Amino acid sequence: MFWSPKGTFWRRTDVRLTLWYSGALLTVLALACGFLGYRLHRHMMKQADAVLMDEAQEIQALFSEGSDLSWTDRFKAELGGRTSLKIYFRLLDSQGREIVSSSPKFPWSPIPVDLDSWKGLGGYRGRVFQWRKVPHREMTLRLKGKLAPVFLQVGMDLKQVRNAMENFYRNVVILIPTGLLICVAGGWLLARRSLAPIREIARTAERISSHNLGERLEKRGSGDELDDLVGTINQMLDRLDRSFHEIRKFSADVAHELRTPLCAMRGEAELLLSRSHSGDEYREAMERFAEQFDRLNRLTSDLLLLARFEVRPQVQPGERLDLGELLRGLGELFEALAEEKGISLEVAAWDSIQTSGDRALLQQAFANVIHNAIQYTPGGGQVKVTCEREGAWVRVSVQDTGVGIPEQDLPHVFKRFYRVEKSRSRDTGGSGLGLSISKRILEVHGGKIDLLSAAGRGTTVEMWLPPTPVEVPS
């Protein structure tokens, strides 16, 4: 339902902002009006007290002057002609007995018993009360003159104060709803305008898909938080665009790598079916099939291993390994291949250097690098494998005197299916996944891999492992 509290209308940001604006303004207006009303009432009451004190001072001056008139005559003379304000007077003697009063019906309060507490005009007693449905103010003061001391009570109605306060609150009743209505309308427009860029961002983001990842959000140039948000989203789109590009390229490379052996096998099969062959020819064809099957098997195994690193891996504690022993075993494994190519293979890893990790994965990482070094080192060259500690880290280095890698190709050698032109053909370079796999294996072990090379001057690959045990993918 549109107006249901649980509906989407009340969850909209512009609606909630408007409600917050309105609630905040209503609170501020209520507090401001209450404070102003309080201050206005106090000010008007002080004015009323000042009027009563002025009247009392005039009567005090009257009693301070010498005169043959009685108190009653002086009091009546002072009251004569007063018509501007509705002020009441009452004069009492020192015993609290009334001498004269301007209004006998006025509800005067009794004089305090403690008469010595009154010190001239320095102290007074006052009260506010209702009489004839009109608020009144009364003050009681002690007067001193040449005659006996007397007490004066003065009072006045507060009708003007009441009328002023009623008028003030009538204006408040008009002001608050009007201000609230203006705030709701203005807050709604302000919220809609403030959120317009966000709606535009949302519409643009809805249009972007894998087919148009090159589209970007436009910044307003204001340098505010929305521009920061747009910049962050554009950076995310850049990363997605690169990821999709890599996925498409990876898919194309995989298809190409699979198509080559499959086409070769299909051509071989069609040739075998085209005519009769001898048993030796069939045997040779089956051997070529087996080679292609081995190649496909290695390719799929490498792809599965890379995919295993891409997903969130399950981990298990790594086992303690002796890298010297592991590298010497790899040296024995590749010795026959090195001798076949006329290459000197040296493994200088006689110290017992302990680390932690998955033996099979680390063995594959080192084997990929050593195999590459042998594969691309011409006859008469040398491949040297060393293992040593560098501070708390362990460094495994594979150095060859092979063809090297051109400088422009160095940033790309760890990419999947990347082959350096001319010196790394499909016939000698395998699938182009070896270094990529080695890099990922070292990364999941908390290590890293560096490569230094130059065309015609050989290559040095340094693999670093951390000093502390790590958890590796299971």
PDB file of C-alpha atoms in Angstrom, residues 7-254:
ATOM      1  CA  GLY A   7       5.420   0.324   2.174  1.00  0.00           C
ATOM      2  CA  THR A   8       8.225   1.514  -0.029  1.00  0.00           C
ATOM      3  CA  PHE A   9       7.077   5.157   0.121  1.00  0.00           C
ATOM      4  CA  TRP A  10       8.222   5.600   3.711  1.00  0.00           C
ATOM      5  CA  ARG A  11      11.554   3.920   2.979  1.00  0.00           C
ATOM      6  CA  ARG A  12      12.459   6.429   0.285  1.00  0.00           C
ATOM      7  CA  THR A  13      15.427   8.590   1.187  1.00  0.00           C
ATOM      8  CA  ASP A  14      13.802  11.854   0.067  1.00  0.00           C
ATOM      9  CA  VAL A  15      10.740  11.138   2.229  1.00  0.00           C
ATOM     10  CA  ARG A  16      12.858  10.312   5.264  1.00  0.00           C
ATOM     11  CA  LEU A  17      15.023  13.407   4.752  1.00  0.00           C
ATOM     12  CA  THR A  18      11.896  15.562   4.499  1.00  0.00           C
ATOM     13  CA  LEU A  19      10.526  14.064   7.702  1.00  0.00           C
ATOM     14  CA  TRP A  20      13.827  14.676   9.454  1.00  0.00           C
ATOM     15  CA  TYR A  21      13.931  18.280   8.196  1.00  0.00           C
ATOM     16  CA  SER A  22      10.347  18.868   9.305  1.00  0.00           C
ATOM     17  CA  GLY A  23      10.813  17.249  12.694  1.00  0.00           C
ATOM     18  CA  ALA A  24      13.992  19.226  13.332  1.00  0.00           C
ATOM     19  CA  LEU A  25      12.362  22.522  12.317  1.00  0.00           C
ATOM     20  CA  LEU A  26       9.256  21.808  14.399  1.00  0.00           C
ATOM     21  CA  THR A  27      11.450  21.149  17.428  1.00  0.00           C
ATOM     22  CA  VAL A  28      13.486  24.315  16.852  1.00  0.00           C
ATOM     23  CA  LEU A  29      10.363  26.435  16.321  1.00  0.00           C
ATOM     24  CA  ALA A  30       8.695  25.045  19.428  1.00  0.00           C
ATOM     25  CA  LEU A  31      11.782  25.659  21.563  1.00  0.00           C
ATOM     26  CA  ALA A  32      12.310  29.136  20.087  1.00  0.00           C
ATOM     27  CA  CYS A  33       8.683  30.158  20.577  1.00  0.00           C
ATOM     28  CA  GLY A  34       8.674  28.795  24.116  1.00  0.00           C
ATOM     29  CA  PHE A  35      11.871  30.679  24.938  1.00  0.00           C
ATOM     30  CA  LEU A  36      10.615  33.920  23.374  1.00  0.00           C
ATOM     31  CA  GLY A  37       7.292  33.590  25.207  1.00  0.00           C
ATOM     32  CA  TYR A  38       9.116  33.064  28.487  1.00  0.00           C
ATOM     33  CA  ARG A  39      11.386  36.062  27.893  1.00  0.00           C
ATOM     34  CA  LEU A  40       8.471  38.255  26.794  1.00  0.00           C
ATOM     35  CA  HIS A  41       6.443  37.379  29.886  1.00  0.00           C
ATOM     36  CA  ARG A  42       9.383  38.073  32.198  1.00  0.00           C
ATOM     37  CA  HIS A  43      10.060  41.392  30.482  1.00  0.00           C
ATOM     38  CA  MET A  44       6.456  42.545  30.791  1.00  0.00           C
ATOM     39  CA  MET A  45       6.299  41.461  34.424  1.00  0.00           C
ATOM     40  CA  LYS A  46       9.456  43.449  35.129  1.00  0.00           C
ATOM     41  CA  GLN A  47       7.822  46.457  33.492  1.00  0.00           C
ATOM     42  CA  ALA A  48       4.739  45.988  35.672  1.00  0.00           C
ATOM     43  CA  ASP A  49       6.942  45.776  38.769  1.00  0.00           C
ATOM     44  CA  ALA A  50       8.774  48.916  37.664  1.00  0.00           C
ATOM     45  CA  VAL A  51       5.461  50.782  37.386  1.00  0.00           C
ATOM     46  CA  LEU A  52       4.435  49.675  40.865  1.00  0.00           C
ATOM     47  CA  MET A  53       7.829  50.633  42.274  1.00  0.00           C
ATOM     48  CA  ASP A  54       7.577  54.086  40.673  1.00  0.00           C
ATOM     49  CA  GLU A  55       4.206  54.581  42.334  1.00  0.00           C
ATOM     50  CA  ALA A  56       5.605  53.438  45.650  1.00  0.00           C
ATOM     51  CA  GLN A  57       8.559  55.827  45.355  1.00  0.00           C
ATOM     52  CA  GLU A  58       6.248  58.752  44.702  1.00  0.00           C
ATOM     53  CA  ILE A  59       4.284  57.923  47.836  1.00  0.00           C
ATOM     54  CA  GLN A  60       7.573  57.481  49.750  1.00  0.00           C
ATOM     55  CA  ALA A  61       8.624  60.960  48.658  1.00  0.00           C
ATOM     56  CA  LEU A  62       5.257  62.299  49.748  1.00  0.00           C
ATOM     57  CA  PHE A  63       5.721  60.902  53.240  1.00  0.00           C
ATOM     58  CA  SER A  64       9.269  62.175  53.444  1.00  0.00           C
ATOM     59  CA  GLU A  65       8.103  65.775  53.036  1.00  0.00           C
ATOM     60  CA  GLY A  66       6.744  67.679  55.980  1.00  0.00           C
ATOM     61  CA  SER A  67       3.067  68.543  55.824  1.00  0.00           C
ATOM     62  CA  ASP A  68       0.192  69.384  58.170  1.00  0.00           C
ATOM     63  CA  LEU A  69      -2.107  67.098  56.241  1.00  0.00           C
ATOM     64  CA  SER A  70      -3.078  63.756  57.678  1.00  0.00           C
ATOM     65  CA  TRP A  71      -2.053  60.519  56.041  1.00  0.00           C
ATOM     66  CA  THR A  72      -5.531  60.094  54.620  1.00  0.00           C
ATOM     67  CA  ASP A  73      -5.553  63.568  53.077  1.00  0.00           C
ATOM     68  CA  ARG A  74      -2.078  63.102  51.591  1.00  0.00           C
ATOM     69  CA  PHE A  75      -3.020  59.718  50.183  1.00  0.00           C
ATOM     70  CA  LYS A  76      -6.221  61.024  48.608  1.00  0.00           C
ATOM     71  CA  ALA A  77      -4.332  64.001  47.197  1.00  0.00           C
ATOM     72  CA  GLU A  78      -1.827  61.642  45.596  1.00  0.00           C
ATOM     73  CA  LEU A  79      -4.591  59.457  44.115  1.00  0.00           C
ATOM     74  CA  GLY A  80      -6.495  62.359  42.723  1.00  0.00           C
ATOM     75  CA  GLY A  81      -6.542  62.588  38.959  1.00  0.00           C
ATOM     76  CA  ARG A  82      -5.003  59.120  38.294  1.00  0.00           C
ATOM     77  CA  THR A  83      -6.861  57.637  35.346  1.00  0.00           C
ATOM     78  CA  SER A  84      -4.135  56.312  32.990  1.00  0.00           C
ATOM     79  CA  LEU A  85      -3.542  53.024  34.802  1.00  0.00           C
ATOM     80  CA  LYS A  86      -5.765  50.796  36.852  1.00  0.00           C
ATOM     81  CA  ILE A  87      -3.622  50.886  40.014  1.00  0.00           C
ATOM     82  CA  TYR A  88      -4.840  50.075  43.514  1.00  0.00           C
ATOM     83  CA  PHE A  89      -3.411  51.482  46.728  1.00  0.00           C
ATOM     84  CA  ARG A  90      -3.834  50.631  50.377  1.00  0.00           C
ATOM     85  CA  LEU A  91      -2.181  52.292  53.339  1.00  0.00           C
ATOM     86  CA  LEU A  92      -1.727  50.509  56.670  1.00  0.00           C
ATOM     87  CA  ASP A  93      -0.263  51.554  59.991  1.00  0.00           C
ATOM     88  CA  SER A  94       2.546  49.805  61.800  1.00  0.00           C
ATOM     89  CA  GLN A  95       0.092  47.385  63.346  1.00  0.00           C
ATOM     90  CA  GLY A  96      -1.272  46.339  59.962  1.00  0.00           C
ATOM     91  CA  ARG A  97      -4.558  48.226  60.377  1.00  0.00           C
ATOM     92  CA  GLU A  98      -5.951  49.747  57.202  1.00  0.00           C
ATOM     93  CA  ILE A  99      -5.848  53.537  57.122  1.00  0.00           C
ATOM     94  CA  VAL A 100      -7.154  54.163  53.655  1.00  0.00           C
ATOM     95  CA  SER A 101      -7.750  52.077  50.498  1.00  0.00           C
ATOM     96  CA  SER A 102      -8.467  53.007  46.904  1.00  0.00           C
ATOM     97  CA  SER A 103     -10.623  49.924  46.466  1.00  0.00           C
ATOM     98  CA  PRO A 104     -12.051  48.247  49.540  1.00  0.00           C
ATOM     99  CA  LYS A 105     -13.086  45.196  47.485  1.00  0.00           C
ATOM    100  CA  PHE A 106      -9.563  44.503  46.210  1.00  0.00           C
ATOM    101  CA  PRO A 107      -8.367  41.172  47.672  1.00  0.00           C
ATOM    102  CA  TRP A 108      -5.282  42.434  49.458  1.00  0.00           C
ATOM    103  CA  SER A 109      -2.990  39.940  51.069  1.00  0.00           C
ATOM    104  CA  PRO A 110      -2.272  40.238  54.790  1.00  0.00           C
ATOM    105  CA  ILE A 111       0.892  42.008  55.878  1.00  0.00           C
ATOM    106  CA  PRO A 112       3.739  39.687  56.979  1.00  0.00           C
ATOM    107  CA  VAL A 113       3.987  39.207  60.735  1.00  0.00           C
ATOM    108  CA  ASP A 114       7.751  39.841  60.799  1.00  0.00           C
ATOM    109  CA  LEU A 115       7.638  43.634  60.406  1.00  0.00           C
ATOM    110  CA  ASP A 116      11.363  44.094  61.094  1.00  0.00           C
ATOM    111  CA  SER A 117      12.181  42.230  57.875  1.00  0.00           C
ATOM    112  CA  TRP A 118      11.149  45.264  55.866  1.00  0.00           C
ATOM    113  CA  LYS A 119      13.935  47.737  55.279  1.00  0.00           C
ATOM    114  CA  GLY A 120      12.414  50.664  53.424  1.00  0.00           C
ATOM    115  CA  LEU A 121      12.224  50.097  49.691  1.00  0.00           C
ATOM    116  CA  GLY A 122      15.079  47.620  49.840  1.00  0.00           C
ATOM    117  CA  GLY A 123      12.670  44.723  50.378  1.00  0.00           C
ATOM    118  CA  TYR A 124       9.151  43.928  49.293  1.00  0.00           C
ATOM    119  CA  ARG A 125       6.730  41.106  49.022  1.00  0.00           C
ATOM    120  CA  GLY A 126       4.787  40.418  45.843  1.00  0.00           C
ATOM    121  CA  ARG A 127       2.363  37.970  44.333  1.00  0.00           C
ATOM    122  CA  VAL A 128       0.311  37.368  41.168  1.00  0.00           C
ATOM    123  CA  PHE A 129      -3.308  36.233  41.476  1.00  0.00           C
ATOM    124  CA  GLN A 130      -6.618  36.134  39.611  1.00  0.00           C
ATOM    125  CA  TRP A 131      -9.389  38.560  40.503  1.00  0.00           C
ATOM    126  CA  ARG A 132     -12.529  38.933  38.463  1.00  0.00           C
ATOM    127  CA  LYS A 133     -10.964  36.623  35.816  1.00  0.00           C
ATOM    128  CA  VAL A 134      -8.108  39.078  35.316  1.00  0.00           C
ATOM    129  CA  PRO A 135      -4.526  38.499  36.514  1.00  0.00           C
ATOM    130  CA  HIS A 136      -3.266  41.063  39.041  1.00  0.00           C
ATOM    131  CA  ARG A 137       0.066  41.939  40.547  1.00  0.00           C
ATOM    132  CA  GLU A 138       0.416  43.106  44.159  1.00  0.00           C
ATOM    133  CA  MET A 139       3.415  44.499  46.054  1.00  0.00           C
ATOM    134  CA  THR A 140       3.700  45.250  49.801  1.00  0.00           C
ATOM    135  CA  LEU A 141       6.368  47.761  50.958  1.00  0.00           C
ATOM    136  CA  ARG A 142       7.303  49.495  54.224  1.00  0.00           C
ATOM    137  CA  LEU A 143       7.444  53.285  54.073  1.00  0.00           C
ATOM    138  CA  LYS A 144       9.292  55.627  56.442  1.00  0.00           C
ATOM    139  CA  GLY A 145       8.550  59.277  56.972  1.00  0.00           C
ATOM    140  CA  LYS A 146       8.510  61.993  59.582  1.00  0.00           C
ATOM    141  CA  LEU A 147       5.320  60.512  60.917  1.00  0.00           C
ATOM    142  CA  ALA A 148       4.993  56.977  62.160  1.00  0.00           C
ATOM    143  CA  PRO A 149       6.079  54.268  59.701  1.00  0.00           C
ATOM    144  CA  VAL A 150       3.336  52.832  57.549  1.00  0.00           C
ATOM    145  CA  PHE A 151       2.935  50.002  55.079  1.00  0.00           C
ATOM    146  CA  LEU A 152       1.925  50.467  51.481  1.00  0.00           C
ATOM    147  CA  GLN A 153       0.309  47.915  49.253  1.00  0.00           C
ATOM    148  CA  VAL A 154       0.065  48.676  45.552  1.00  0.00           C
ATOM    149  CA  GLY A 155      -1.552  46.520  42.910  1.00  0.00           C
ATOM    150  CA  MET A 156      -2.462  46.634  39.261  1.00  0.00           C
ATOM    151  CA  ASP A 157      -4.198  44.427  36.773  1.00  0.00           C
ATOM    152  CA  LEU A 158      -2.144  42.566  34.190  1.00  0.00           C
ATOM    153  CA  LYS A 159      -4.708  42.660  31.446  1.00  0.00           C
ATOM    154  CA  GLN A 160      -2.209  44.208  29.039  1.00  0.00           C
ATOM    155  CA  VAL A 161       0.295  41.480  29.864  1.00  0.00           C
ATOM    156  CA  ARG A 162      -2.342  38.810  29.361  1.00  0.00           C
ATOM    157  CA  ASN A 163      -3.509  40.340  26.071  1.00  0.00           C
ATOM    158  CA  ALA A 164       0.061  40.629  24.811  1.00  0.00           C
ATOM    159  CA  MET A 165       0.821  37.006  25.684  1.00  0.00           C
ATOM    160  CA  GLU A 166      -2.429  35.790  24.128  1.00  0.00           C
ATOM    161  CA  ASN A 167      -1.605  37.699  20.957  1.00  0.00           C
ATOM    162  CA  PHE A 168       1.899  36.224  20.992  1.00  0.00           C
ATOM    163  CA  TYR A 169       0.626  32.657  21.269  1.00  0.00           C
ATOM    164  CA  ARG A 170      -1.994  33.257  18.570  1.00  0.00           C
ATOM    165  CA  ASN A 171       0.843  34.263  16.271  1.00  0.00           C
ATOM    166  CA  VAL A 172       2.793  31.182  17.355  1.00  0.00           C
ATOM    167  CA  VAL A 173      -0.158  28.951  16.471  1.00  0.00           C
ATOM    168  CA  ILE A 174      -0.140  30.505  13.002  1.00  0.00           C
ATOM    169  CA  LEU A 175       3.644  30.549  12.638  1.00  0.00           C
ATOM    170  CA  ILE A 176       4.420  26.925  13.511  1.00  0.00           C
ATOM    171  CA  PRO A 177       2.013  25.226  11.041  1.00  0.00           C
ATOM    172  CA  THR A 178       2.941  27.734   8.325  1.00  0.00           C
ATOM    173  CA  GLY A 179       6.652  27.238   8.952  1.00  0.00           C
ATOM    174  CA  LEU A 180       6.172  23.482   9.067  1.00  0.00           C
ATOM    175  CA  LEU A 181       4.310  23.514   5.759  1.00  0.00           C
ATOM    176  CA  ILE A 182       7.024  25.633   4.156  1.00  0.00           C
ATOM    177  CA  CYS A 183       9.669  23.308   5.587  1.00  0.00           C
ATOM    178  CA  VAL A 184       7.924  20.205   4.252  1.00  0.00           C
ATOM    179  CA  ALA A 185       7.627  21.719   0.775  1.00  0.00           C
ATOM    180  CA  GLY A 186      11.140  23.163   0.801  1.00  0.00           C
ATOM    181  CA  GLY A 187      12.631  20.036   2.355  1.00  0.00           C
ATOM    182  CA  TRP A 188      10.936  17.850  -0.239  1.00  0.00           C
ATOM    183  CA  LEU A 189      12.257  19.984  -3.103  1.00  0.00           C
ATOM    184  CA  LEU A 190      15.715  20.169  -1.527  1.00  0.00           C
ATOM    185  CA  ALA A 191      15.820  16.419  -0.932  1.00  0.00           C
ATOM    186  CA  ARG A 192      14.663  15.676  -4.476  1.00  0.00           C
ATOM    187  CA  ARG A 193      17.247  18.055  -5.900  1.00  0.00           C
ATOM    188  CA  SER A 194      20.027  16.715  -3.676  1.00  0.00           C
ATOM    189  CA  LEU A 195      19.224  13.115  -4.593  1.00  0.00           C
ATOM    190  CA  ALA A 196      18.830  13.800  -8.326  1.00  0.00           C
ATOM    191  CA  PRO A 197      22.526  12.985  -9.022  1.00  0.00           C
ATOM    192  CA  ILE A 198      22.126   9.687  -7.167  1.00  0.00           C
ATOM    193  CA  ARG A 199      19.099   8.806  -9.300  1.00  0.00           C
ATOM    194  CA  GLU A 200      21.129   9.648 -12.405  1.00  0.00           C
ATOM    195  CA  ILE A 201      23.956   7.434 -11.135  1.00  0.00           C
ATOM    196  CA  ALA A 202      21.471   4.603 -10.587  1.00  0.00           C
ATOM    197  CA  ARG A 203      19.980   4.977 -14.092  1.00  0.00           C
ATOM    198  CA  THR A 204      23.419   4.999 -15.689  1.00  0.00           C
ATOM    199  CA  ALA A 205      24.519   1.993 -13.637  1.00  0.00           C
ATOM    200  CA  GLU A 206      21.401   0.102 -14.748  1.00  0.00           C
ATOM    201  CA  ARG A 207      22.351   0.660 -18.395  1.00  0.00           C
ATOM    202  CA  ILE A 208      25.869  -0.686 -17.947  1.00  0.00           C
ATOM    203  CA  SER A 209      26.303  -4.378 -18.669  1.00  0.00           C
ATOM    204  CA  SER A 210      29.014  -6.667 -19.944  1.00  0.00           C
ATOM    205  CA  HIS A 211      28.334  -5.337 -23.456  1.00  0.00           C
ATOM    206  CA  ASN A 212      29.061  -1.658 -22.658  1.00  0.00           C
ATOM    207  CA  LEU A 213      31.510  -1.704 -19.764  1.00  0.00           C
ATOM    208  CA  GLY A 214      33.341   1.172 -21.423  1.00  0.00           C
ATOM    209  CA  GLU A 215      30.581   3.596 -20.400  1.00  0.00           C
ATOM    210  CA  ARG A 216      31.403   5.732 -17.376  1.00  0.00           C
ATOM    211  CA  LEU A 217      29.535   7.982 -14.959  1.00  0.00           C
ATOM    212  CA  GLU A 218      30.075  11.713 -15.332  1.00  0.00           C
ATOM    213  CA  LYS A 219      31.343  13.801 -12.436  1.00  0.00           C
ATOM    214  CA  ARG A 220      29.658  17.118 -11.683  1.00  0.00           C
ATOM    215  CA  GLY A 221      32.964  18.741 -10.789  1.00  0.00           C
ATOM    216  CA  SER A 222      31.717  19.888  -7.382  1.00  0.00           C
ATOM    217  CA  GLY A 223      34.309  17.879  -5.486  1.00  0.00           C
ATOM    218  CA  ASP A 224      31.716  16.642  -2.996  1.00  0.00           C
ATOM    219  CA  GLU A 225      30.938  13.152  -1.714  1.00  0.00           C
ATOM    220  CA  LEU A 226      28.894  12.330  -4.825  1.00  0.00           C
ATOM    221  CA  ASP A 227      31.906  13.035  -7.035  1.00  0.00           C
ATOM    222  CA  ASP A 228      33.923  10.722  -4.783  1.00  0.00           C
ATOM    223  CA  LEU A 229      31.207   8.073  -5.182  1.00  0.00           C
ATOM    224  CA  VAL A 230      31.222   8.486  -8.972  1.00  0.00           C
ATOM    225  CA  GLY A 231      35.011   8.167  -9.001  1.00  0.00           C
ATOM    226  CA  THR A 232      34.848   5.000  -6.903  1.00  0.00           C
ATOM    227  CA  ILE A 233      32.184   3.469  -9.164  1.00  0.00           C
ATOM    228  CA  ASN A 234      34.202   4.356 -12.276  1.00  0.00           C
ATOM    229  CA  GLN A 235      37.269   2.699 -10.757  1.00  0.00           C
ATOM    230  CA  MET A 236      35.181  -0.388 -10.042  1.00  0.00           C
ATOM    231  CA  LEU A 237      33.947  -0.356 -13.651  1.00  0.00           C
ATOM    232  CA  ASP A 238      37.553  -0.077 -14.839  1.00  0.00           C
ATOM    233  CA  ARG A 239      38.450  -3.159 -12.819  1.00  0.00           C
ATOM    234  CA  LEU A 240      35.396  -5.012 -14.106  1.00  0.00           C
ATOM    235  CA  ASP A 241      36.227  -4.002 -17.668  1.00  0.00           C
ATOM    236  CA  ARG A 242      39.765  -5.316 -17.281  1.00  0.00           C
ATOM    237  CA  SER A 243      38.471  -8.498 -15.659  1.00  0.00           C
ATOM    238  CA  PHE A 244      35.954  -9.115 -18.438  1.00  0.00           C
ATOM    239  CA  HIS A 245      38.641  -8.395 -21.017  1.00  0.00           C
ATOM    240  CA  GLU A 246      40.957 -10.880 -19.333  1.00  0.00           C
ATOM    241  CA  ILE A 247      38.163 -13.460 -19.146  1.00  0.00           C
ATOM    242  CA  ARG A 248      37.354 -13.038 -22.843  1.00  0.00           C
ATOM    243  CA  LYS A 249      41.034 -13.208 -23.730  1.00  0.00           C
ATOM    244  CA  PHE A 250      41.500 -16.198 -21.447  1.00  0.00           C
ATOM    245  CA  SER A 251      38.538 -17.979 -23.051  1.00  0.00           C
ATOM    246  CA  ALA A 252      39.898 -17.266 -26.518  1.00  0.00           C
ATOM    247  CA  ASP A 253      43.360 -18.478 -25.495  1.00  0.00           C
ATOM    248  CA  VAL A 254      41.948 -21.654 -23.969  1.00  0.00           C
TER     249      VAL A 254
END
